[in-house]
């Protein structure tokens, strides 16, 4: 299910309609822009939902109609409204240890076979692409610590990227409401969070975990200023917004950045397609591996 199939929690059902017209041409222009710049796949059937998401942005920005809203988006590549558009059309929903089987694969396929080499200083690079508010990369960091408590002294880094600077600010702050940490296994809580204060309304991810993660803003549709190879790439529940050719190109770019034996994990409703499907071997549920021996 994509974000655009679900009603936004803040969406009032009786949103005043029709006060600003949203023509087929307006929708086509927004859809073409969102596809060209961000790979988003907006079908005509989503026109009403796109309207209800974007009418709020028109009100907020004071744009009198959709044509002037589009002019604003298209006219300035650095317009902060571009990020607001992405936020309005996608979701940041995530949680700790989401699709937990992928973290087990990280341990079994990537970490455990290389313990000695990692202890001897071998490099390990992991990428959380579309990391949202940070729960995914911090779950990776906890997984690493669980197996290798000496990780901070090793050559191990997690790159965590997202297109949305506001969500990255939350990720860097690393403070989560207590009810959002329910997915964290009990035995990892002491490791993951600063001294547990029972009853505290928020929990701060521990400094040792935060030290492993580097956050950066990155639109997956543009060039990637990243240096591979990566031993594992998680890009989960991001490509659901993209059309099939865009997805296939994305998988291929990830496959090219994987080290031999490297692991690619994608979202539960996503499927590997295009050339990457021939280049990578299945390693688990929505998990794939580049053939060859790990370094
Ligand atoms: C549903 S969250 C997925 C978070 C996490 N990977 C997970 O599976 O729980 C999708 C994230 O993808 C990001 N995103 C959407 N389009 C993107 C793009 N073109 N480039 C980079 N990130 C994008 C959104 O900002 C959002 O934070």
GROMACS .gro file of C-alpha atoms and ligand atoms in nm:
model
  322
    1UNK     CA    1   0.000   0.000   0.000
    2UNK     CA    2   0.147   0.338  -0.093
    3UNK     CA    3   0.108   0.659   0.099
    4UNK     CA    4  -0.133   0.775  -0.160
    5UNK     CA    5  -0.367   0.486  -0.101
    6UNK     CA    6  -0.415   0.584   0.260
    7UNK     CA    7  -0.597   0.882   0.403
    8UNK     CA    8  -0.365   1.122   0.579
    9UNK     CA    9  -0.442   1.125   0.953
   10UNK     CA   10  -0.474   1.502   0.947
   11UNK     CA   11  -0.704   1.499   0.646
   12UNK     CA   12  -1.042   1.642   0.733
   13UNK     CA   13  -1.308   1.440   0.551
   14UNK     CA   14  -1.510   1.753   0.484
   15UNK     CA   15  -1.223   1.956   0.339
   16UNK     CA   16  -1.391   2.240   0.148
   17UNK     CA   17  -1.370   2.128  -0.214
   18UNK     CA   18  -1.367   2.318  -0.535
   19UNK     CA   19  -1.283   2.659  -0.394
   20UNK     CA   20  -0.960   2.642  -0.597
   21UNK     CA   21  -1.011   2.441  -0.916
   22UNK     CA   22  -0.781   2.144  -0.980
   23UNK     CA   23  -0.803   2.067  -1.349
   24UNK     CA   24  -0.679   1.762  -1.535
   25UNK     CA   25  -0.405   1.986  -1.678
   26UNK     CA   26  -0.303   2.095  -1.324
   27UNK     CA   27  -0.283   1.733  -1.214
   28UNK     CA   28  -0.085   1.636  -1.526
   29UNK     CA   29   0.163   1.917  -1.461
   30UNK     CA   30   0.214   1.820  -1.095
   31UNK     CA   31   0.243   1.451  -1.189
   32UNK     CA   32   0.498   1.523  -1.464
   33UNK     CA   33   0.706   1.739  -1.228
   34UNK     CA   34   0.696   1.486  -0.943
   35UNK     CA   35   0.798   1.211  -1.183
   36UNK     CA   36   1.074   1.406  -1.358
   37UNK     CA   37   1.235   1.537  -1.039
   38UNK     CA   38   1.160   1.263  -0.786
   39UNK     CA   39   1.053   0.953  -0.979
   40UNK     CA   40   0.708   0.959  -0.816
   41UNK     CA   41   0.436   0.767  -0.992
   42UNK     CA   42   0.108   0.961  -0.965
   43UNK     CA   43  -0.174   0.796  -1.158
   44UNK     CA   44  -0.487   0.989  -1.258
   45UNK     CA   45  -0.687   0.775  -1.011
   46UNK     CA   46  -0.503   0.957  -0.731
   47UNK     CA   47  -0.611   1.301  -0.847
   48UNK     CA   48  -0.852   1.361  -0.555
   49UNK     CA   49  -0.598   1.251  -0.300
   50UNK     CA   50  -0.326   1.468  -0.455
   51UNK     CA   51  -0.570   1.759  -0.443
   52UNK     CA   52  -0.646   1.708  -0.074
   53UNK     CA   53  -0.275   1.689   0.011
   54UNK     CA   54  -0.170   1.989  -0.196
   55UNK     CA   55  -0.457   2.227  -0.130
   56UNK     CA   56  -0.309   2.267   0.219
   57UNK     CA   57   0.021   2.370   0.061
   58UNK     CA   58  -0.151   2.628  -0.158
   59UNK     CA   59  -0.315   2.779   0.149
   60UNK     CA   60   0.010   2.776   0.342
   61UNK     CA   61   0.211   2.937   0.060
   62UNK     CA   62  -0.063   3.180  -0.040
   63UNK     CA   63  -0.065   3.057  -0.401
   64UNK     CA   64  -0.396   3.159  -0.563
   65UNK     CA   65  -0.415   2.854  -0.791
   66UNK     CA   66  -0.233   2.535  -0.892
   67UNK     CA   67  -0.072   2.699  -1.194
   68UNK     CA   68   0.112   2.951  -0.976
   69UNK     CA   69   0.201   2.672  -0.730
   70UNK     CA   70   0.358   2.479  -1.020
   71UNK     CA   71   0.537   2.795  -1.138
   72UNK     CA   72   0.691   2.824  -0.791
   73UNK     CA   73   0.802   2.458  -0.789
   74UNK     CA   74   0.940   2.457  -1.140
   75UNK     CA   75   1.099   2.803  -1.128
   76UNK     CA   76   1.341   2.745  -0.842
   77UNK     CA   77   1.536   2.420  -0.806
   78UNK     CA   78   1.618   2.522  -0.448
   79UNK     CA   79   1.264   2.612  -0.348
   80UNK     CA   80   1.192   2.469   0.001
   81UNK     CA   81   0.843   2.398  -0.132
   82UNK     CA   82   0.987   2.108  -0.333
   83UNK     CA   83   1.058   1.921  -0.011
   84UNK     CA   84   0.712   2.008   0.120
   85UNK     CA   85   0.568   1.857  -0.197
   86UNK     CA   86   0.755   1.530  -0.143
   87UNK     CA   87   0.650   1.522   0.222
   88UNK     CA   88   0.288   1.580   0.122
   89UNK     CA   89   0.294   1.303  -0.139
   90UNK     CA   90   0.488   1.036   0.048
   91UNK     CA   91   0.494   0.903   0.403
   92UNK     CA   92   0.774   0.889   0.660
   93UNK     CA   93   0.619   0.595   0.846
   94UNK     CA   94   0.887   0.370   0.992
   95UNK     CA   95   0.975   0.196   1.317
   96UNK     CA   96   1.262   0.026   1.495
   97UNK     CA   97   1.346  -0.322   1.363
   98UNK     CA   98   1.085  -0.299   1.091
   99UNK     CA   99   1.093  -0.626   0.892
  100UNK     CA  100   1.318  -0.769   1.155
  101UNK     CA  101   1.430  -1.061   0.935
  102UNK     CA  102   1.652  -0.819   0.740
  103UNK     CA  103   1.849  -0.736   1.055
  104UNK     CA  104   1.898  -1.108   1.119
  105UNK     CA  105   2.039  -1.141   0.765
  106UNK     CA  106   2.273  -0.853   0.834
  107UNK     CA  107   2.408  -1.045   1.133
  108UNK     CA  108   2.421  -1.391   0.975
  109UNK     CA  109   2.539  -1.306   0.622
  110UNK     CA  110   2.746  -0.994   0.664
  111UNK     CA  111   2.875  -0.964   1.021
  112UNK     CA  112   2.931  -1.312   1.163
  113UNK     CA  113   3.136  -1.454   0.873
  114UNK     CA  114   3.375  -1.158   0.896
  115UNK     CA  115   3.423  -1.109   1.270
  116UNK     CA  116   3.796  -1.174   1.265
  117UNK     CA  117   3.858  -0.954   0.963
  118UNK     CA  118   3.650  -0.671   1.106
  119UNK     CA  119   3.841  -0.697   1.435
  120UNK     CA  120   4.159  -0.675   1.230
  121UNK     CA  121   4.044  -0.342   1.085
  122UNK     CA  122   3.862  -0.442   0.766
  123UNK     CA  123   3.622  -0.179   0.633
  124UNK     CA  124   3.243  -0.231   0.659
  125UNK     CA  125   3.001   0.013   0.494
  126UNK     CA  126   2.624   0.002   0.518
  127UNK     CA  127   2.370   0.237   0.357
  128UNK     CA  128   2.019   0.308   0.477
  129UNK     CA  129   1.868   0.483   0.170
  130UNK     CA  130   1.540   0.656   0.257
  131UNK     CA  131   1.610   0.639   0.630
  132UNK     CA  132   1.318   0.858   0.742
  133UNK     CA  133   1.347   0.957   1.112
  134UNK     CA  134   1.644   0.726   1.178
  135UNK     CA  135   1.486   0.414   1.326
  136UNK     CA  136   1.627   0.198   1.044
  137UNK     CA  137   1.994   0.305   1.068
  138UNK     CA  138   1.983   0.299   1.450
  139UNK     CA  139   1.842  -0.055   1.432
  140UNK     CA  140   2.136  -0.142   1.206
  141UNK     CA  141   2.377   0.014   1.456
  142UNK     CA  142   2.222  -0.186   1.742
  143UNK     CA  143   2.249  -0.504   1.534
  144UNK     CA  144   2.619  -0.437   1.478
  145UNK     CA  145   2.682  -0.358   1.846
  146UNK     CA  146   2.498  -0.669   1.952
  147UNK     CA  147   2.748  -0.881   1.758
  148UNK     CA  148   3.053  -0.655   1.788
  149UNK     CA  149   3.054  -0.450   2.109
  150UNK     CA  150   3.391  -0.307   2.006
  151UNK     CA  151   3.236  -0.155   1.687
  152UNK     CA  152   3.330   0.210   1.770
  153UNK     CA  153   3.698   0.117   1.749
  154UNK     CA  154   3.651  -0.053   1.412
  155UNK     CA  155   3.630   0.072   1.056
  156UNK     CA  156   3.250   0.046   1.048
  157UNK     CA  157   3.015   0.319   0.924
  158UNK     CA  158   2.647   0.348   0.841
  159UNK     CA  159   2.543   0.609   0.586
  160UNK     CA  160   2.179   0.714   0.629
  161UNK     CA  161   2.019   0.937   0.365
  162UNK     CA  162   1.678   1.086   0.295
  163UNK     CA  163   1.541   1.354   0.067
  164UNK     CA  164   1.359   1.534   0.348
  165UNK     CA  165   1.573   1.767   0.564
  166UNK     CA  166   1.302   1.799   0.830
  167UNK     CA  167   1.289   1.424   0.885
  168UNK     CA  168   1.672   1.412   0.889
  169UNK     CA  169   1.674   1.672   1.169
  170UNK     CA  170   1.458   1.434   1.373
  171UNK     CA  171   1.688   1.146   1.286
  172UNK     CA  172   1.992   1.338   1.406
  173UNK     CA  173   1.815   1.442   1.727
  174UNK     CA  174   1.752   1.069   1.789
  175UNK     CA  175   1.483   1.122   2.051
  176UNK     CA  176   1.179   0.901   2.027
  177UNK     CA  177   0.854   0.893   2.222
  178UNK     CA  178   0.854   0.599   2.461
  179UNK     CA  179   0.561   0.437   2.283
  180UNK     CA  180   0.759   0.432   1.955
  181UNK     CA  181   1.033   0.208   2.088
  182UNK     CA  182   0.806  -0.090   2.139
  183UNK     CA  183   0.963  -0.279   1.846
  184UNK     CA  184   1.304  -0.284   2.017
  185UNK     CA  185   1.379  -0.626   2.167
  186UNK     CA  186   1.403  -0.599   2.546
  187UNK     CA  187   1.759  -0.725   2.556
  188UNK     CA  188   1.874  -0.442   2.323
  189UNK     CA  189   1.708  -0.152   2.505
  190UNK     CA  190   1.996  -0.086   2.742
  191UNK     CA  191   2.235  -0.082   2.448
  192UNK     CA  192   2.019   0.136   2.226
  193UNK     CA  193   1.910   0.412   2.459
  194UNK     CA  194   2.075   0.635   2.714
  195UNK     CA  195   2.024   0.514   3.066
  196UNK     CA  196   1.663   0.401   3.068
  197UNK     CA  197   1.452   0.633   3.276
  198UNK     CA  198   1.138   0.438   3.342
  199UNK     CA  199   0.835   0.650   3.269
  200UNK     CA  200   1.028   0.909   3.064
  201UNK     CA  201   0.820   1.030   2.772
  202UNK     CA  202   1.112   1.023   2.527
  203UNK     CA  203   1.417   0.802   2.492
  204UNK     CA  204   1.751   0.922   2.353
  205UNK     CA  205   1.949   0.686   2.131
  206UNK     CA  206   2.283   0.618   2.297
  207UNK     CA  207   2.590   0.815   2.188
  208UNK     CA  208   2.776   0.495   2.093
  209UNK     CA  209   2.505   0.404   1.840
  210UNK     CA  210   2.476   0.759   1.707
  211UNK     CA  211   2.852   0.763   1.652
  212UNK     CA  212   2.824   0.488   1.391
  213UNK     CA  213   2.567   0.669   1.177
  214UNK     CA  214   2.630   0.957   0.937
  215UNK     CA  215   2.318   1.132   0.804
  216UNK     CA  216   2.304   1.319   0.474
  217UNK     CA  217   2.038   1.467   0.248
  218UNK     CA  218   2.008   1.282  -0.082
  219UNK     CA  219   1.746   1.261  -0.356
  220UNK     CA  220   1.774   0.908  -0.496
  221UNK     CA  221   1.675   1.042  -0.839
  222UNK     CA  222   1.993   1.248  -0.871
  223UNK     CA  223   2.364   1.167  -0.879
  224UNK     CA  224   2.486   0.999  -0.563
  225UNK     CA  225   2.798   1.148  -0.407
  226UNK     CA  226   2.866   0.816  -0.234
  227UNK     CA  227   3.169   0.599  -0.245
  228UNK     CA  228   3.105   0.231  -0.255
  229UNK     CA  229   3.133  -0.049  -0.234
  230UNK     CA  230   2.869  -0.118   0.032
  231UNK     CA  231   2.847  -0.444   0.223
  232UNK     CA  232   2.474  -0.392   0.275
  233UNK     CA  233   2.218  -0.150   0.136
  234UNK     CA  234   1.868  -0.120   0.280
  235UNK     CA  235   1.627   0.074   0.060
  236UNK     CA  236   1.293  -0.026   0.201
  237UNK     CA  237   0.948   0.118   0.145
  238UNK     CA  238   1.085   0.402  -0.068
  239UNK     CA  239   1.062   0.266  -0.424
  240UNK     CA  240   0.689   0.196  -0.380
  241UNK     CA  241   0.635   0.556  -0.488
  242UNK     CA  242   0.830   0.512  -0.812
  243UNK     CA  243   0.716   0.372  -1.144
  244UNK     CA  244   0.854   0.040  -1.272
  245UNK     CA  245   1.133   0.178  -1.498
  246UNK     CA  246   1.247   0.411  -1.218
  247UNK     CA  247   1.249   0.119  -0.972
  248UNK     CA  248   1.449  -0.098  -1.213
  249UNK     CA  249   1.710   0.178  -1.261
  250UNK     CA  250   1.732   0.225  -0.884
  251UNK     CA  251   1.791  -0.147  -0.817
  252UNK     CA  252   2.058  -0.153  -1.086
  253UNK     CA  253   2.240   0.145  -0.935
  254UNK     CA  254   2.236  -0.024  -0.594
  255UNK     CA  255   2.355  -0.355  -0.741
  256UNK     CA  256   2.651  -0.176  -0.899
  257UNK     CA  257   2.753  -0.035  -0.560
  258UNK     CA  258   2.742  -0.365  -0.371
  259UNK     CA  259   3.064  -0.539  -0.274
  260UNK     CA  260   3.089  -0.908  -0.371
  261UNK     CA  261   2.867  -1.093  -0.124
  262UNK     CA  262   2.692  -0.763  -0.044
  263UNK     CA  263   2.327  -0.759   0.068
  264UNK     CA  264   2.039  -0.553  -0.076
  265UNK     CA  265   1.716  -0.540   0.128
  266UNK     CA  266   1.401  -0.381  -0.014
  267UNK     CA  267   1.051  -0.323   0.124
  268UNK     CA  268   0.795  -0.597   0.186
  269UNK     CA  269   0.572  -0.484  -0.103
  270UNK     CA  270   0.858  -0.422  -0.347
  271UNK     CA  271   1.009  -0.662  -0.600
  272UNK     CA  272   1.347  -0.664  -0.766
  273UNK     CA  273   1.312  -0.600  -1.141
  274UNK     CA  274   1.523  -0.513  -1.445
  275UNK     CA  275   1.892  -0.607  -1.487
  276UNK     CA  276   1.952  -0.625  -1.109
  277UNK     CA  277   1.716  -0.924  -1.090
  278UNK     CA  278   1.969  -1.119  -1.303
  279UNK     CA  279   2.274  -0.981  -1.125
  280UNK     CA  280   2.167  -1.057  -0.766
  281UNK     CA  281   2.069  -1.385  -0.603
  282UNK     CA  282   1.782  -1.426  -0.358
  283UNK     CA  283   1.904  -1.431   0.001
  284UNK     CA  284   1.574  -1.420   0.193
  285UNK     CA  285   1.240  -1.241   0.184
  286UNK     CA  286   1.290  -0.927  -0.027
  287UNK     CA  287   1.665  -0.970   0.030
  288UNK     CA  288   1.928  -1.019  -0.243
  289UNK     CA  289   2.300  -1.075  -0.260
  290UNK     CA  290   2.568  -0.995  -0.508
  291UNK     CA  291   2.746  -1.320  -0.603
  292UNK     CA  292   3.106  -1.366  -0.502
  293UNK     CA  293   3.302  -1.400  -0.183
  294UNK     CA  294   3.289  -1.112   0.062
  295UNK     CA  295   3.622  -0.928   0.088
  296LIG     C1  296   0.810   0.508   0.432
  296LIG     S1  297   0.966   0.584   0.462
  296LIG     C2  298   1.069   0.440   0.474
  296LIG     C3  299   1.163   0.446   0.594
  296LIG     C4  300   1.244   0.318   0.617
  296LIG     N1  301   1.328   0.288   0.506
  296LIG     C5  302   1.152   0.202   0.649
  296LIG     O1  303   1.137   0.112   0.568
  296LIG     O2  304   1.093   0.201   0.758
  296LIG     C6  305   1.007   0.647   0.299
  296LIG     C7  306   1.115   0.753   0.302
  296LIG     O3  307   1.162   0.771   0.167
  296LIG     C8  308   1.195   0.908   0.150
  296LIG     N2  309   1.196   0.938   0.006
  296LIG     C9  310   1.090   0.948  -0.079
  296LIG     N3  311   1.132   0.979  -0.202
  296LIG    C10  312   1.267   0.988  -0.196
  296LIG    C11  313   1.369   1.018  -0.292
  296LIG     N4  314   1.341   1.045  -0.419
  296LIG     N5  315   1.498   1.018  -0.249
  296LIG    C12  316   1.529   0.989  -0.120
  296LIG     N6  317   1.437   0.961  -0.025
  296LIG    C13  318   1.308   0.961  -0.063
  296LIG    C14  319   1.085   0.981   0.228
  296LIG     O4  320   1.126   1.112   0.265
  296LIG    C15  321   1.065   0.889   0.349
  296LIG     O5  322   1.140   0.932   0.461
   0.00000   0.00000   0.00000
